[in-house]
JSON list of C-alpha atoms in Angstrom, two decimals:
[
{"chain": "A", "resi": 13, "resn": "UNK", "atom": "CA", "xyz": [0.00, 0.00, 0.00]},
{"chain": "A", "resi": 14, "resn": "UNK", "atom": "CA", "xyz": [1.43, 3.34, -0.88]},
{"chain": "A", "resi": 15, "resn": "UNK", "atom": "CA", "xyz": [1.31, 6.22, 1.53]},
{"chain": "A", "resi": 16, "resn": "UNK", "atom": "CA", "xyz": [1.00, 9.89, 0.64]},
{"chain": "A", "resi": 17, "resn": "UNK", "atom": "CA", "xyz": [1.66, 12.74, 2.97]},
{"chain": "A", "resi": 18, "resn": "UNK", "atom": "CA", "xyz": [-0.84, 15.56, 3.19]},
{"chain": "A", "resi": 19, "resn": "UNK", "atom": "CA", "xyz": [1.32, 18.12, 1.38]},
{"chain": "A", "resi": 20, "resn": "UNK", "atom": "CA", "xyz": [1.92, 15.95, -1.68]},
{"chain": "A", "resi": 21, "resn": "UNK", "atom": "CA", "xyz": [-1.77, 15.08, -1.81]},
{"chain": "A", "resi": 22, "resn": "UNK", "atom": "CA", "xyz": [-2.75, 18.74, -1.63]},
{"chain": "A", "resi": 23, "resn": "UNK", "atom": "CA", "xyz": [-0.22, 19.57, -4.33]},
{"chain": "A", "resi": 24, "resn": "UNK", "atom": "CA", "xyz": [-1.62, 16.80, -6.54]},
{"chain": "A", "resi": 25, "resn": "UNK", "atom": "CA", "xyz": [-5.14, 18.02, -5.92]},
{"chain": "A", "resi": 26, "resn": "UNK", "atom": "CA", "xyz": [-4.17, 21.58, -6.80]},
{"chain": "A", "resi": 27, "resn": "UNK", "atom": "CA", "xyz": [-2.48, 20.36, -9.99]},
{"chain": "A", "resi": 28, "resn": "UNK", "atom": "CA", "xyz": [-5.62, 18.46, -11.02]},
{"chain": "A", "resi": 29, "resn": "UNK", "atom": "CA", "xyz": [-7.77, 21.56, -10.48]},
{"chain": "A", "resi": 30, "resn": "UNK", "atom": "CA", "xyz": [-5.36, 23.75, -12.47]},
{"chain": "A", "resi": 31, "resn": "UNK", "atom": "CA", "xyz": [-5.21, 21.25, -15.36]},
{"chain": "A", "resi": 32, "resn": "UNK", "atom": "CA", "xyz": [-9.00, 20.94, -15.45]},
{"chain": "A", "resi": 33, "resn": "UNK", "atom": "CA", "xyz": [-9.42, 24.70, -15.43]},
{"chain": "A", "resi": 34, "resn": "UNK", "atom": "CA", "xyz": [-6.98, 25.06, -18.30]},
{"chain": "A", "resi": 35, "resn": "UNK", "atom": "CA", "xyz": [-8.64, 22.27, -20.26]},
{"chain": "A", "resi": 36, "resn": "UNK", "atom": "CA", "xyz": [-12.08, 23.76, -19.71]},
{"chain": "A", "resi": 37, "resn": "UNK", "atom": "CA", "xyz": [-10.96, 27.18, -20.93]},
{"chain": "A", "resi": 38, "resn": "UNK", "atom": "CA", "xyz": [-9.23, 25.64, -23.95]},
{"chain": "A", "resi": 39, "resn": "UNK", "atom": "CA", "xyz": [-12.32, 23.65, -24.89]},
{"chain": "A", "resi": 40, "resn": "UNK", "atom": "CA", "xyz": [-14.53, 26.70, -24.49]},
{"chain": "A", "resi": 41, "resn": "UNK", "atom": "CA", "xyz": [-12.23, 28.78, -26.72]},
{"chain": "A", "resi": 42, "resn": "UNK", "atom": "CA", "xyz": [-12.25, 26.12, -29.45]},
{"chain": "A", "resi": 43, "resn": "UNK", "atom": "CA", "xyz": [-16.01, 26.11, -29.82]},
{"chain": "A", "resi": 44, "resn": "UNK", "atom": "CA", "xyz": [-16.84, 28.27, -32.79]},
{"chain": "A", "resi": 45, "resn": "UNK", "atom": "CA", "xyz": [-19.82, 28.10, -35.07]},
{"chain": "A", "resi": 46, "resn": "UNK", "atom": "CA", "xyz": [-19.25, 28.05, -38.82]},
{"chain": "A", "resi": 47, "resn": "UNK", "atom": "CA", "xyz": [-20.73, 30.98, -40.71]},
{"chain": "A", "resi": 48, "resn": "UNK", "atom": "CA", "xyz": [-24.14, 30.28, -42.22]},
{"chain": "A", "resi": 49, "resn": "UNK", "atom": "CA", "xyz": [-24.31, 31.36, -45.83]},
{"chain": "A", "resi": 50, "resn": "UNK", "atom": "CA", "xyz": [-27.55, 32.39, -47.46]},
{"chain": "A", "resi": 51, "resn": "UNK", "atom": "CA", "xyz": [-28.14, 32.81, -51.12]},
{"chain": "A", "resi": 52, "resn": "UNK", "atom": "CA", "xyz": [-29.87, 35.83, -52.60]},
{"chain": "A", "resi": 53, "resn": "UNK", "atom": "CA", "xyz": [-33.49, 35.38, -53.68]},
{"chain": "A", "resi": 54, "resn": "UNK", "atom": "CA", "xyz": [-34.13, 34.65, -57.34]},
{"chain": "A", "resi": 55, "resn": "UNK", "atom": "CA", "xyz": [-36.46, 37.05, -59.13]},
{"chain": "A", "resi": 56, "resn": "UNK", "atom": "CA", "xyz": [-38.97, 35.78, -61.71]},
{"chain": "A", "resi": 57, "resn": "UNK", "atom": "CA", "xyz": [-37.36, 35.63, -65.12]},
{"chain": "A", "resi": 58, "resn": "UNK", "atom": "CA", "xyz": [-33.87, 35.65, -63.64]},
{"chain": "A", "resi": 59, "resn": "UNK", "atom": "CA", "xyz": [-31.58, 32.69, -64.23]},
{"chain": "A", "resi": 60, "resn": "UNK", "atom": "CA", "xyz": [-30.97, 30.65, -61.10]},
{"chain": "A", "resi": 61, "resn": "UNK", "atom": "CA", "xyz": [-27.54, 30.73, -59.54]},
{"chain": "A", "resi": 62, "resn": "UNK", "atom": "CA", "xyz": [-25.16, 27.90, -60.24]},
{"chain": "A", "resi": 63, "resn": "UNK", "atom": "CA", "xyz": [-25.26, 27.25, -56.49]},
{"chain": "A", "resi": 64, "resn": "UNK", "atom": "CA", "xyz": [-28.76, 25.75, -56.97]},
{"chain": "A", "resi": 65, "resn": "UNK", "atom": "CA", "xyz": [-27.06, 22.69, -58.41]},
{"chain": "A", "resi": 66, "resn": "UNK", "atom": "CA", "xyz": [-25.17, 22.32, -55.16]},
{"chain": "A", "resi": 67, "resn": "UNK", "atom": "CA", "xyz": [-28.27, 22.55, -52.93]},
{"chain": "A", "resi": 68, "resn": "UNK", "atom": "CA", "xyz": [-28.00, 18.86, -52.12]},
{"chain": "A", "resi": 69, "resn": "UNK", "atom": "CA", "xyz": [-24.38, 19.32, -51.12]},
{"chain": "A", "resi": 70, "resn": "UNK", "atom": "CA", "xyz": [-25.23, 22.42, -49.12]},
{"chain": "A", "resi": 71, "resn": "UNK", "atom": "CA", "xyz": [-28.06, 20.64, -47.31]},
{"chain": "A", "resi": 72, "resn": "UNK", "atom": "CA", "xyz": [-25.83, 17.67, -46.55]},
{"chain": "A", "resi": 73, "resn": "UNK", "atom": "CA", "xyz": [-23.09, 19.99, -45.33]},
{"chain": "A", "resi": 74, "resn": "UNK", "atom": "CA", "xyz": [-25.56, 21.91, -43.17]},
{"chain": "A", "resi": 75, "resn": "UNK", "atom": "CA", "xyz": [-26.87, 18.64, -41.71]},
{"chain": "A", "resi": 76, "resn": "UNK", "atom": "CA", "xyz": [-23.32, 17.52, -40.93]},
{"chain": "A", "resi": 77, "resn": "UNK", "atom": "CA", "xyz": [-22.56, 20.85, -39.27]},
{"chain": "A", "resi": 78, "resn": "UNK", "atom": "CA", "xyz": [-25.74, 20.64, -37.17]},
{"chain": "A", "resi": 79, "resn": "UNK", "atom": "CA", "xyz": [-24.95, 17.07, -36.18]},
{"chain": "A", "resi": 80, "resn": "UNK", "atom": "CA", "xyz": [-21.41, 18.05, -35.20]},
{"chain": "A", "resi": 81, "resn": "UNK", "atom": "CA", "xyz": [-22.81, 20.96, -33.19]},
{"chain": "A", "resi": 82, "resn": "UNK", "atom": "CA", "xyz": [-25.20, 18.62, -31.33]},
{"chain": "A", "resi": 83, "resn": "UNK", "atom": "CA", "xyz": [-22.31, 16.27, -30.54]},
{"chain": "A", "resi": 84, "resn": "UNK", "atom": "CA", "xyz": [-20.23, 19.19, -29.30]},
{"chain": "A", "resi": 85, "resn": "UNK", "atom": "CA", "xyz": [-23.12, 20.45, -27.17]},
{"chain": "A", "resi": 86, "resn": "UNK", "atom": "CA", "xyz": [-23.58, 16.99, -25.62]},
{"chain": "A", "resi": 87, "resn": "UNK", "atom": "CA", "xyz": [-19.85, 16.65, -25.05]},
{"chain": "A", "resi": 88, "resn": "UNK", "atom": "CA", "xyz": [-19.81, 20.08, -23.38]},
{"chain": "A", "resi": 89, "resn": "UNK", "atom": "CA", "xyz": [-22.71, 19.06, -21.10]},
{"chain": "A", "resi": 90, "resn": "UNK", "atom": "CA", "xyz": [-20.85, 15.87, -20.19]},
{"chain": "A", "resi": 91, "resn": "UNK", "atom": "CA", "xyz": [-17.71, 17.86, -19.42]},
{"chain": "A", "resi": 92, "resn": "UNK", "atom": "CA", "xyz": [-19.65, 20.27, -17.20]},
{"chain": "A", "resi": 93, "resn": "UNK", "atom": "CA", "xyz": [-21.30, 17.37, -15.35]},
{"chain": "A", "resi": 94, "resn": "UNK", "atom": "CA", "xyz": [-18.01, 15.53, -14.87]},
{"chain": "A", "resi": 95, "resn": "UNK", "atom": "CA", "xyz": [-16.27, 18.73, -13.76]},
{"chain": "A", "resi": 96, "resn": "UNK", "atom": "CA", "xyz": [-18.98, 19.34, -11.16]},
{"chain": "A", "resi": 97, "resn": "UNK", "atom": "CA", "xyz": [-18.49, 15.77, -9.94]},
{"chain": "A", "resi": 98, "resn": "UNK", "atom": "CA", "xyz": [-14.74, 16.40, -9.80]},
{"chain": "A", "resi": 99, "resn": "UNK", "atom": "CA", "xyz": [-15.31, 19.48, -7.70]},
{"chain": "A", "resi": 100, "resn": "UNK", "atom": "CA", "xyz": [-17.50, 17.52, -5.29]},
{"chain": "A", "resi": 101, "resn": "UNK", "atom": "CA", "xyz": [-14.94, 14.73, -5.03]},
{"chain": "A", "resi": 102, "resn": "UNK", "atom": "CA", "xyz": [-12.07, 17.14, -4.44]},
{"chain": "A", "resi": 103, "resn": "UNK", "atom": "CA", "xyz": [-14.01, 18.89, -1.69]},
{"chain": "A", "resi": 104, "resn": "UNK", "atom": "CA", "xyz": [-14.72, 15.53, -0.06]},
{"chain": "A", "resi": 105, "resn": "UNK", "atom": "CA", "xyz": [-11.06, 14.58, -0.38]},
{"chain": "A", "resi": 106, "resn": "UNK", "atom": "CA", "xyz": [-10.00, 17.88, 1.15]},
{"chain": "A", "resi": 107, "resn": "UNK", "atom": "CA", "xyz": [-12.28, 17.26, 4.14]},
{"chain": "A", "resi": 108, "resn": "UNK", "atom": "CA", "xyz": [-10.98, 13.71, 4.58]},
{"chain": "A", "resi": 109, "resn": "UNK", "atom": "CA", "xyz": [-7.36, 14.86, 4.37]},
{"chain": "A", "resi": 110, "resn": "UNK", "atom": "CA", "xyz": [-8.03, 17.52, 6.99]},
{"chain": "A", "resi": 111, "resn": "UNK", "atom": "CA", "xyz": [-9.49, 14.88, 9.32]},
{"chain": "A", "resi": 112, "resn": "UNK", "atom": "CA", "xyz": [-6.74, 12.30, 8.76]},
{"chain": "A", "resi": 113, "resn": "UNK", "atom": "CA", "xyz": [-3.35, 11.90, 10.41]},
{"chain": "A", "resi": 114, "resn": "UNK", "atom": "CA", "xyz": [-0.70, 14.16, 8.89]},
{"chain": "A", "resi": 115, "resn": "UNK", "atom": "CA", "xyz": [1.85, 11.35, 8.55]},
{"chain": "A", "resi": 116, "resn": "UNK", "atom": "CA", "xyz": [-0.31, 8.67, 6.95]},
{"chain": "A", "resi": 117, "resn": "UNK", "atom": "CA", "xyz": [-3.32, 8.70, 4.63]},
{"chain": "A", "resi": 118, "resn": "UNK", "atom": "CA", "xyz": [-6.17, 6.25, 4.96]},
{"chain": "A", "resi": 119, "resn": "UNK", "atom": "CA", "xyz": [-7.11, 3.80, 2.21]},
{"chain": "A", "resi": 120, "resn": "UNK", "atom": "CA", "xyz": [-10.34, 5.70, 1.50]},
{"chain": "A", "resi": 121, "resn": "UNK", "atom": "CA", "xyz": [-8.37, 8.92, 0.91]},
{"chain": "A", "resi": 122, "resn": "UNK", "atom": "CA", "xyz": [-6.06, 7.16, -1.52]},
{"chain": "A", "resi": 123, "resn": "UNK", "atom": "CA", "xyz": [-8.98, 5.54, -3.36]},
{"chain": "A", "resi": 124, "resn": "UNK", "atom": "CA", "xyz": [-10.77, 8.89, -3.61]},
{"chain": "A", "resi": 125, "resn": "UNK", "atom": "CA", "xyz": [-7.60, 10.49, -5.00]},
{"chain": "A", "resi": 126, "resn": "UNK", "atom": "CA", "xyz": [-7.36, 7.71, -7.60]},
{"chain": "A", "resi": 127, "resn": "UNK", "atom": "CA", "xyz": [-11.02, 8.19, -8.52]},
{"chain": "A", "resi": 128, "resn": "UNK", "atom": "CA", "xyz": [-10.40, 11.91, -8.98]},
{"chain": "A", "resi": 129, "resn": "UNK", "atom": "CA", "xyz": [-7.39, 11.18, -11.15]},
{"chain": "A", "resi": 130, "resn": "UNK", "atom": "CA", "xyz": [-9.37, 8.75, -13.32]},
{"chain": "A", "resi": 131, "resn": "UNK", "atom": "CA", "xyz": [-12.25, 11.20, -13.76]},
{"chain": "A", "resi": 132, "resn": "UNK", "atom": "CA", "xyz": [-9.84, 14.05, -14.52]},
{"chain": "A", "resi": 133, "resn": "UNK", "atom": "CA", "xyz": [-8.22, 11.98, -17.27]},
{"chain": "A", "resi": 134, "resn": "UNK", "atom": "CA", "xyz": [-11.65, 11.17, -18.71]},
{"chain": "A", "resi": 135, "resn": "UNK", "atom": "CA", "xyz": [-12.56, 14.87, -18.77]},
{"chain": "A", "resi": 136, "resn": "UNK", "atom": "CA", "xyz": [-9.25, 15.69, -20.41]},
{"chain": "A", "resi": 137, "resn": "UNK", "atom": "CA", "xyz": [-9.89, 13.11, -23.14]},
{"chain": "A", "resi": 138, "resn": "UNK", "atom": "CA", "xyz": [-13.38, 14.50, -23.74]},
{"chain": "A", "resi": 139, "resn": "UNK", "atom": "CA", "xyz": [-11.89, 17.96, -24.11]},
{"chain": "A", "resi": 140, "resn": "UNK", "atom": "CA", "xyz": [-9.39, 16.68, -26.64]},
{"chain": "A", "resi": 141, "resn": "UNK", "atom": "CA", "xyz": [-12.24, 15.19, -28.66]},
{"chain": "A", "resi": 142, "resn": "UNK", "atom": "CA", "xyz": [-13.33, 18.55, -30.06]}
]
């Protein structure tokens, strides 16, 4: 069984929070919407634009963009949910560390730290998936 002292655990916890904050800000900055192009209306007697031939392609592209946006929105919701869970876990860990002996950590503290680490890695991977 490995044993962590309180200072190294606090430092690890702080590092996790800093990494998550940076990842969250990076993911938020990467979310941009593509510009929506509209075509000018066609008057009676006027020849249609050559872009009318590409309407199928435009519709397919628009559908792909909307689908990607929905996936990004869902991924963002998942990240927010997981980050909130991380915050809760870190607060619980902080309380447990404060209650524990300064020279030796309990098994539950170590397991909670490992759970936080696993969830933090999952959030990081979701943020990379943009």
